[in-house]
Amino acid sequence: MNEEKRTLSIKTYYGSLANMKKKYDRYARKDGLQATDKKTYEAWKKEARQTLSLLLGLDKMDKVPLNPIVEETVTLDNGIIREKIRIQTEEDVWMPIYILIPQGETKEKRKVFLAPPGHQGGGKYSIAGCDDIPAIADAIKRFNYDYGMQLAKMGYVAVCPDCRGFGERRDEYAQKDDEESFLRSSCYNLSHMAEAIGETVVGMCTWDLMRLLDYVETRTEWDTEHIACLGFSGGGMQTLYVSALDDRIKAVCISGYFYGFKDSLLILNNNCNCNYVPHLWEHFDMGDIGALIAPRPVMIQSCKEDHLNGPRGLENVYEQMDILKAAYRVYDAENRIVHDIEEGGHKWHGDHVEEVFQTFFEQIENEE
Ligand SMILES: [Zn+2]
């Protein structure tokens, strides 16, 4: 039978987007940052953190002992030691992690970066630079995805976890070894399991990173007083939320994930489920969540042609940067924001990281 004759060709569609954009304008951001001085900012921050924690479902997370298990320790060809460990983040929930540890003498204890993964890279495998796996080698080329390995080459300890639904943590329907399944995540399935019970995917990821911080703090051979977090895309999302809620992160880099919700998640409504937190937009825009990081140094990286910025491009980023800057202004700390704007599409750019973070760590240490 002729394929074309099996359906009707619809000339006019009656979708919901136009209505939802108006609803957004009517209901969104009722708890956005308004503060113009330290006192009102700090009061807002306290309340906003409580609201955000509840929206993410963090109240439903149960603390269990970390029970760390070292599964493997290898020395890579480049001399970097790669530990594979596993920690328990909740009952029956395990987080596998690669830790990249540079070798050689240093004057001070090595600083540590958490480097959570984004989508389409097989979780920790691309971040930790496992280019001996061909599918991962391609993902690394596509997004310059091995930022964990890049950090280790700069001399930092890079902690590269699988977040929930990625890599070894894929849920049942995504547990296949073909290339597509290996690279993708089970955020869709996770969100179906989580949301109706009051949890969220990004809440699970945030909780797990908080427990990962607890683990890193036990590794006293490293500098656990100045832990940084860096992530691109979905890893940028996780970096944003954990840094907003946990002050143990002292310096932050969010790449490819800083833009207004309306353009980037409502209009671009085909994005992954993990981006969507029930009721979140009623309270905050993304800039407000970023504003919870103030006054800790933060680098935001945006690519000019990144389709995820939405139809208005960088305009949608600048508006959120303005909210972020307003928070730092109350501390007279706008110099602690670096907005790194790069050419091209959705991709990680590591060229300025070393220099920027050297400055960030100096800023932090001068203050102490
Ligand atoms: Zn996702």
GROMACS .gro file of C-alpha atoms and ligand atoms in nm:
model
  369
    1MET     CA    1   0.000   0.000   0.000
    2ASN     CA    2   0.116   0.349  -0.079
    3GLU     CA    3   0.263   0.488   0.245
    4GLU     CA    4   0.138   0.838   0.167
    5LYS     CA    5  -0.223   0.724   0.154
    6ARG     CA    6  -0.221   0.569   0.501
    7THR     CA    7  -0.264   0.901   0.684
    8LEU     CA    8  -0.412   1.244   0.632
    9SER     CA    9  -0.190   1.542   0.572
   10ILE     CA   10  -0.290   1.800   0.835
   11LYS     CA   11  -0.290   2.152   0.693
   12THR     CA   12  -0.352   2.337   1.018
   13TYR     CA   13  -0.248   2.214   1.362
   14TYR     CA   14  -0.412   2.329   1.684
   15GLY     CA   15  -0.125   2.291   1.933
   16SER     CA   16  -0.087   2.440   2.281
   17LEU     CA   17   0.232   2.646   2.266
   18ALA     CA   18   0.072   2.988   2.215
   19ASN     CA   19  -0.147   2.936   2.519
   20MET     CA   20   0.140   2.802   2.733
   21LYS     CA   21   0.359   3.103   2.658
   22LYS     CA   22   0.083   3.330   2.793
   23LYS     CA   23   0.038   3.108   3.098
   24TYR     CA   24   0.412   3.135   3.157
   25ASP     CA   25   0.392   3.514   3.151
   26ARG     CA   26   0.100   3.504   3.391
   27TYR     CA   27   0.233   3.259   3.648
   28ALA     CA   28   0.611   3.243   3.630
   29ARG     CA   29   0.886   3.361   3.865
   30LYS     CA   30   0.685   3.475   4.164
   31ASP     CA   31   0.988   3.422   4.394
   32GLY     CA   32   1.253   3.570   4.167
   33LEU     CA   33   1.545   3.771   4.306
   34GLN     CA   34   1.447   4.128   4.394
   35ALA     CA   35   1.711   4.209   4.654
   36THR     CA   36   1.937   4.509   4.616
   37ASP     CA   37   2.132   4.480   4.942
   38LYS     CA   38   2.307   4.206   5.137
   39LYS     CA   39   2.043   4.173   5.405
   40THR     CA   40   1.747   4.125   5.174
   41TYR     CA   41   1.953   3.903   4.943
   42GLU     CA   42   2.049   3.672   5.228
   43ALA     CA   43   1.690   3.649   5.351
   44TRP     CA   44   1.577   3.571   4.995
   45LYS     CA   45   1.852   3.313   4.954
   46LYS     CA   46   1.750   3.126   5.267
   47GLU     CA   47   1.389   3.103   5.159
   48ALA     CA   48   1.468   3.033   4.794
   49ARG     CA   49   1.696   2.743   4.890
   50GLN     CA   50   1.417   2.591   5.100
   51THR     CA   51   1.166   2.629   4.817
   52LEU     CA   52   1.407   2.487   4.560
   53SER     CA   53   1.500   2.189   4.780
   54LEU     CA   54   1.133   2.098   4.820
   55LEU     CA   55   1.061   2.140   4.449
   56LEU     CA   56   1.351   1.908   4.369
   57GLY     CA   57   1.225   1.651   4.619
   58LEU     CA   58   1.540   1.659   4.834
   59ASP     CA   59   1.323   1.612   5.145
   60LYS     CA   60   1.255   1.258   5.025
   61MET     CA   61   1.622   1.159   4.997
   62ASP     CA   62   1.748   0.917   5.262
   63LYS     CA   63   2.104   0.934   5.386
   64VAL     CA   64   2.282   0.600   5.414
   65PRO     CA   65   2.652   0.529   5.482
   66LEU     CA   66   2.864   0.592   5.171
   67ASN     CA   67   3.022   0.244   5.184
   68PRO     CA   68   3.293   0.337   4.931
   69ILE     CA   69   3.433   0.046   4.731
   70VAL     CA   70   3.749   0.079   4.522
   71GLU     CA   71   3.694  -0.139   4.216
   72GLU     CA   72   4.007  -0.067   4.015
   73THR     CA   73   4.317   0.151   4.008
   74VAL     CA   74   4.506   0.192   3.681
   75THR     CA   75   4.788   0.415   3.564
   76LEU     CA   76   4.695   0.558   3.223
   77ASP     CA   77   4.947   0.607   2.940
   78ASN     CA   78   4.966   0.978   3.021
   79GLY     CA   79   5.074   0.899   3.379
   80ILE     CA   80   4.744   0.997   3.538
   81ILE     CA   81   4.607   0.747   3.789
   82ARG     CA   82   4.243   0.649   3.736
   83GLU     CA   83   4.057   0.507   4.031
   84LYS     CA   84   3.722   0.347   3.978
   85ILE     CA   85   3.511   0.362   4.289
   86ARG     CA   86   3.150   0.320   4.386
   87ILE     CA   87   2.963   0.496   4.665
   88GLN     CA   88   2.613   0.445   4.796
   89THR     CA   89   2.402   0.761   4.771
   90GLU     CA   90   2.071   0.616   4.891
   91GLU     CA   91   1.933   0.277   4.987
   92ASP     CA   92   1.988   0.046   4.687
   93VAL     CA   93   2.139   0.333   4.486
   94TRP     CA   94   2.504   0.318   4.381
   95MET     CA   95   2.711   0.579   4.201
   96PRO     CA   96   3.013   0.457   4.001
   97ILE     CA   97   3.286   0.718   3.964
   98TYR     CA   98   3.616   0.760   3.785
   99ILE     CA   99   3.864   0.972   3.976
  100LEU     CA  100   4.155   1.106   3.773
  101ILE     CA  101   4.457   1.179   3.992
  102PRO     CA  102   4.759   1.358   3.844
  103GLN     CA  103   5.096   1.241   3.968
  104GLY     CA  104   5.407   1.428   4.082
  105GLU     CA  105   5.506   1.649   4.371
  106THR     CA  106   5.307   1.967   4.443
  107LYS     CA  107   5.366   2.248   4.694
  108GLU     CA  108   5.009   2.235   4.817
  109LYS     CA  109   4.744   1.967   4.827
  110ARG     CA  110   4.578   1.921   4.490
  111LYS     CA  111   4.251   2.096   4.428
  112VAL     CA  112   3.949   1.889   4.332
  113PHE     CA  113   3.684   1.939   4.064
  114LEU     CA  114   3.357   1.753   4.046
  115ALA     CA  115   3.287   1.700   3.676
  116PRO     CA  116   2.931   1.570   3.624
  117PRO     CA  117   2.841   1.446   3.274
  118GLY     CA  118   2.599   1.573   3.012
  119HIS     CA  119   2.386   1.373   2.769
  120GLN     CA  120   2.498   1.166   2.469
  121GLY     CA  121   2.839   1.075   2.607
  122GLY     CA  122   2.785   0.754   2.802
  123GLY     CA  123   2.812   0.934   3.137
  124LYS     CA  124   3.156   0.931   3.297
  125TYR     CA  125   3.325   0.755   3.007
  126SER     CA  126   3.350   1.063   2.787
  127ILE     CA  127   3.417   1.306   3.073
  128ALA     CA  128   3.706   1.090   3.198
  129GLY     CA  129   3.844   1.067   2.843
  130CYS     CA  130   3.791   0.694   2.775
  131ASP     CA  131   3.868   0.732   2.404
  132ASP     CA  132   3.969   0.366   2.375
  133ILE     CA  133   3.592   0.304   2.341
  134PRO     CA  134   3.516   0.407   1.977
  135ALA     CA  135   3.165   0.542   2.046
  136ILE     CA  136   3.308   0.750   2.331
  137ALA     CA  137   3.596   0.875   2.113
  138ASP     CA  138   3.333   1.013   1.870
  139ALA     CA  139   3.131   1.174   2.150
  140ILE     CA  140   3.448   1.339   2.282
  141LYS     CA  141   3.520   1.480   1.935
  142ARG     CA  142   3.164   1.603   1.893
  143PHE     CA  143   3.139   1.801   2.218
  144ASN     CA  144   3.506   1.825   2.327
  145TYR     CA  145   3.354   1.616   2.603
  146ASP     CA  146   3.656   1.497   2.804
  147TYR     CA  147   3.663   1.795   3.040
  148GLY     CA  148   3.746   1.570   3.337
  149MET     CA  149   4.062   1.454   3.164
  150GLN     CA  150   4.139   1.813   3.058
  151LEU     CA  151   4.120   1.921   3.424
  152ALA     CA  152   4.345   1.633   3.534
  153LYS     CA  153   4.602   1.739   3.274
  154MET     CA  154   4.594   2.087   3.434
  155GLY     CA  155   4.693   1.921   3.764
  156TYR     CA  156   4.353   1.900   3.931
  157VAL     CA  157   4.193   1.589   4.074
  158ALA     CA  158   3.889   1.530   3.852
  159VAL     CA  159   3.599   1.338   4.002
  160CYS     CA  160   3.385   1.208   3.715
  161PRO     CA  161   3.066   1.034   3.828
  162ASP     CA  162   2.789   0.861   3.640
  163CYS     CA  163   2.482   1.062   3.731
  164ARG     CA  164   2.153   0.879   3.764
  165GLY     CA  165   2.036   0.726   3.440
  166PHE     CA  166   2.375   0.756   3.267
  167GLY     CA  167   2.649   0.503   3.189
  168GLU     CA  168   2.637   0.217   3.436
  169ARG     CA  169   2.334   0.373   3.604
  170ARG     CA  170   2.088   0.337   3.316
  171ASP     CA  171   1.752   0.200   3.420
  172GLU     CA  172   1.599  -0.124   3.289
  173TYR     CA  173   1.458  -0.005   2.956
  174ALA     CA  174   1.789   0.153   2.855
  175GLN     CA  175   2.019  -0.130   2.963
  176LYS     CA  176   2.143  -0.236   2.622
  177ASP     CA  177   2.493  -0.241   2.475
  178ASP     CA  178   2.421  -0.101   2.128
  179GLU     CA  179   2.585   0.233   2.061
  180GLU     CA  180   2.274   0.446   2.087
  181SER     CA  181   2.168   0.292   2.419
  182PHE     CA  182   2.523   0.308   2.554
  183LEU     CA  183   2.551   0.681   2.486
  184ARG     CA  184   2.207   0.789   2.598
  185SER     CA  185   2.046   0.810   2.940
  186SER     CA  186   1.728   0.686   3.104
  187CYS     CA  187   1.607   1.030   3.219
  188TYR     CA  188   1.269   0.961   3.059
  189ASN     CA  189   1.215   0.646   3.266
  190LEU     CA  190   1.360   0.804   3.579
  191SER     CA  191   1.129   1.103   3.556
  192HIS     CA  192   0.829   0.873   3.518
  193MET     CA  193   0.932   0.684   3.831
  194ALA     CA  194   1.013   0.999   4.027
  195GLU     CA  195   0.772   1.280   3.959
  196ALA     CA  196   0.443   1.130   4.066
  197ILE     CA  197   0.598   1.051   4.404
  198GLY     CA  198   0.737   1.404   4.446
  199GLU     CA  199   1.095   1.346   4.335
  200THR     CA  200   1.274   1.477   4.025
  201VAL     CA  201   1.567   1.365   3.814
  202VAL     CA  202   1.766   1.680   3.879
  203GLY     CA  203   1.689   1.643   4.250
  204MET     CA  204   1.831   1.291   4.246
  205CYS     CA  205   2.141   1.412   4.064
  206THR     CA  206   2.184   1.702   4.307
  207TRP     CA  207   2.151   1.476   4.608
  208ASP     CA  208   2.403   1.231   4.466
  209LEU     CA  209   2.654   1.513   4.405
  210MET     CA  210   2.604   1.630   4.765
  211ARG     CA  211   2.687   1.278   4.883
  212LEU     CA  212   2.983   1.277   4.645
  213LEU     CA  213   3.103   1.594   4.821
  214ASP     CA  214   3.074   1.405   5.150
  215TYR     CA  215   3.294   1.135   5.001
  216VAL     CA  216   3.551   1.379   4.860
  217GLU     CA  217   3.579   1.537   5.205
  218THR     CA  218   3.707   1.202   5.336
  219ARG     CA  219   4.001   1.217   5.092
  220THR     CA  220   4.212   1.443   5.310
  221GLU     CA  221   4.518   1.391   5.090
  222TRP     CA  222   4.354   1.651   4.861
  223ASP     CA  223   4.249   2.013   4.925
  224THR     CA  224   3.891   1.955   5.032
  225GLU     CA  225   3.841   2.317   5.141
  226HIS     CA  226   3.829   2.451   4.786
  227ILE     CA  227   3.625   2.204   4.584
  228ALA     CA  228   3.512   2.330   4.243
  229CYS     CA  229   3.242   2.200   4.011
  230LEU     CA  230   3.248   2.216   3.633
  231GLY     CA  231   3.004   2.075   3.380
  232PHE     CA  232   2.884   2.116   3.025
  233SER     CA  233   2.523   2.082   2.904
  234GLY     CA  234   2.342   1.833   3.133
  235GLY     CA  235   2.660   1.846   3.343
  236GLY     CA  236   2.614   2.224   3.351
  237MET     CA  237   2.260   2.171   3.475
  238GLN     CA  238   2.384   1.953   3.761
  239THR     CA  239   2.663   2.200   3.839
  240LEU     CA  240   2.409   2.483   3.855
  241TYR     CA  241   2.178   2.306   4.101
  242VAL     CA  242   2.438   2.156   4.334
  243SER     CA  243   2.632   2.484   4.348
  244ALA     CA  244   2.312   2.677   4.417
  245LEU     CA  245   2.233   2.454   4.715
  246ASP     CA  246   2.569   2.347   4.860
  247ASP     CA  247   2.826   2.602   4.980
  248ARG     CA  248   3.101   2.341   4.985
  249ILE     CA  249   3.138   2.411   4.614
  250LYS     CA  250   3.371   2.710   4.620
  251ALA     CA  251   3.414   2.785   4.249
  252VAL     CA  252   3.186   2.703   3.960
  253CYS     CA  253   3.185   2.665   3.582
  254ILE     CA  254   2.855   2.614   3.401
  255SER     CA  255   2.886   2.566   3.027
  256GLY     CA  256   2.604   2.539   2.773
  257TYR     CA  257   2.334   2.559   3.037
  258PHE     CA  258   2.242   2.914   3.133
  259TYR     CA  259   1.935   3.064   2.969
  260GLY     CA  260   1.576   3.160   3.042
  261PHE     CA  261   1.324   2.879   3.094
  262LYS     CA  262   1.058   3.024   2.866
  263ASP     CA  263   1.268   3.028   2.549
  264SER     CA  264   1.488   2.728   2.618
  265LEU     CA  265   1.258   2.479   2.788
  266LEU     CA  266   0.902   2.588   2.714
  267ILE     CA  267   0.945   2.684   2.348
  268LEU     CA  268   1.214   2.413   2.306
  269ASN     CA  269   0.983   2.159   2.465
  270ASN     CA  270   1.156   1.860   2.308
  271ASN     CA  271   1.443   1.876   2.560
  272CYS     CA  272   1.521   1.586   2.794
  273ASN     CA  273   1.288   1.514   3.086
  274CYS     CA  274   1.558   1.584   3.344
  275ASN     CA  275   1.525   1.957   3.267
  276TYR     CA  276   1.166   1.970   3.387
  277VAL     CA  277   1.087   2.013   3.755
  278PRO     CA  278   0.715   2.031   3.842
  279HIS     CA  279   0.613   2.383   3.957
  280LEU     CA  280   0.969   2.520   3.924
  281TRP     CA  281   0.888   2.791   3.670
  282GLU     CA  282   0.617   2.933   3.893
  283HIS     CA  283   0.891   3.027   4.141
  284PHE     CA  284   1.218   3.095   3.962
  285ASP     CA  285   1.393   3.151   3.633
  286MET     CA  286   1.737   3.002   3.574
  287GLY     CA  287   1.914   3.327   3.667
  288ASP     CA  288   1.754   3.311   4.012
  289ILE     CA  289   1.896   2.964   4.069
  290GLY     CA  290   2.235   3.093   3.955
  291ALA     CA  291   2.194   3.388   4.193
  292LEU     CA  292   2.208   3.141   4.484
  293ILE     CA  293   2.576   3.084   4.402
  294ALA     CA  294   2.672   3.445   4.492
  295PRO     CA  295   2.927   3.560   4.590
  296ARG     CA  296   3.132   3.250   4.499
  297PRO     CA  297   3.330   3.288   4.175
  298VAL     CA  298   3.143   3.157   3.872
  299MET     CA  299   3.226   3.116   3.506
  300ILE     CA  300   2.936   3.091   3.263
  301GLN     CA  301   3.022   2.969   2.917
  302SER     CA  302   2.783   3.033   2.627
  303CYS     CA  303   2.826   2.951   2.259
  304LYS     CA  304   2.688   3.207   2.015
  305GLU     CA  305   2.518   2.950   1.790
  306ASP     CA  306   2.405   2.711   2.066
  307HIS     CA  307   2.050   2.614   1.962
  308LEU     CA  308   1.966   2.553   2.328
  309ASN     CA  309   1.981   2.929   2.389
  310GLY     CA  310   1.642   2.935   2.216
  311PRO     CA  311   1.509   3.137   1.923
  312ARG     CA  312   1.640   3.472   2.053
  313GLY     CA  313   1.993   3.336   2.093
  314LEU     CA  314   2.224   3.513   2.337
  315GLU     CA  315   1.952   3.764   2.434
  316ASN     CA  316   1.800   3.482   2.636
  317VAL     CA  317   2.135   3.431   2.808
  318TYR     CA  318   2.204   3.799   2.881
  319GLU     CA  319   1.869   3.839   3.059
  320GLN     CA  320   1.964   3.560   3.300
  321MET     CA  321   2.316   3.702   3.339
  322ASP     CA  322   2.153   4.027   3.453
  323ILE     CA  323   1.976   3.842   3.735
  324LEU     CA  324   2.302   3.671   3.829
  325LYS     CA  325   2.491   4.002   3.828
  326ALA     CA  326   2.229   4.165   4.051
  327ALA     CA  327   2.306   3.905   4.320
  328TYR     CA  328   2.683   3.961   4.299
  329ARG     CA  329   2.634   4.338   4.303
  330VAL     CA  330   2.501   4.323   4.660
  331TYR     CA  331   2.847   4.190   4.757
  332ASP     CA  332   3.026   4.431   4.526
  333ALA     CA  333   3.159   4.113   4.362
  334GLU     CA  334   3.066   4.141   3.995
  335ASN     CA  335   3.435   4.077   3.921
  336ARG     CA  336   3.375   3.718   4.035
  337ILE     CA  337   3.159   3.648   3.732
  338VAL     CA  338   3.329   3.553   3.407
  339HIS     CA  339   3.102   3.527   3.104
  340ASP     CA  340   3.297   3.334   2.843
  341ILE     CA  341   3.124   3.367   2.506
  342GLU     CA  342   3.253   3.128   2.240
  343GLU     CA  343   3.190   3.088   1.868
  344GLY     CA  344   2.984   2.805   1.720
  345GLY     CA  345   2.726   2.560   1.847
  346HIS     CA  346   2.668   2.350   2.159
  347LYS     CA  347   3.020   2.248   2.262
  348TRP     CA  348   3.259   2.265   2.557
  349HIS     CA  349   3.556   2.504   2.526
  350GLY     CA  350   3.838   2.452   2.774
  351ASP     CA  351   4.086   2.717   2.658
  352HIS     CA  352   4.026   2.972   2.935
  353VAL     CA  353   3.959   2.739   3.225
  354GLU     CA  354   4.310   2.718   3.366
  355GLU     CA  355   4.358   3.095   3.372
  356VAL     CA  356   4.010   3.174   3.501
  357PHE     CA  357   4.025   2.921   3.785
  358GLN     CA  358   4.373   3.034   3.888
  359THR     CA  359   4.219   3.377   3.941
  360PHE     CA  360   3.915   3.229   4.113
  361PHE     CA  361   4.124   3.030   4.362
  362GLU     CA  362   4.337   3.339   4.431
  363GLN     CA  363   4.021   3.542   4.496
  364ILE     CA  364   3.899   3.279   4.742
  365GLU     CA  365   4.232   3.242   4.921
  366ASN     CA  366   4.289   3.617   4.949
  367GLU     CA  367   3.961   3.644   5.130
  368GLU     CA  368   4.046   3.379   5.388
  369ZN      ZN  369   1.826   1.398   3.077
   0.00000   0.00000   0.00000
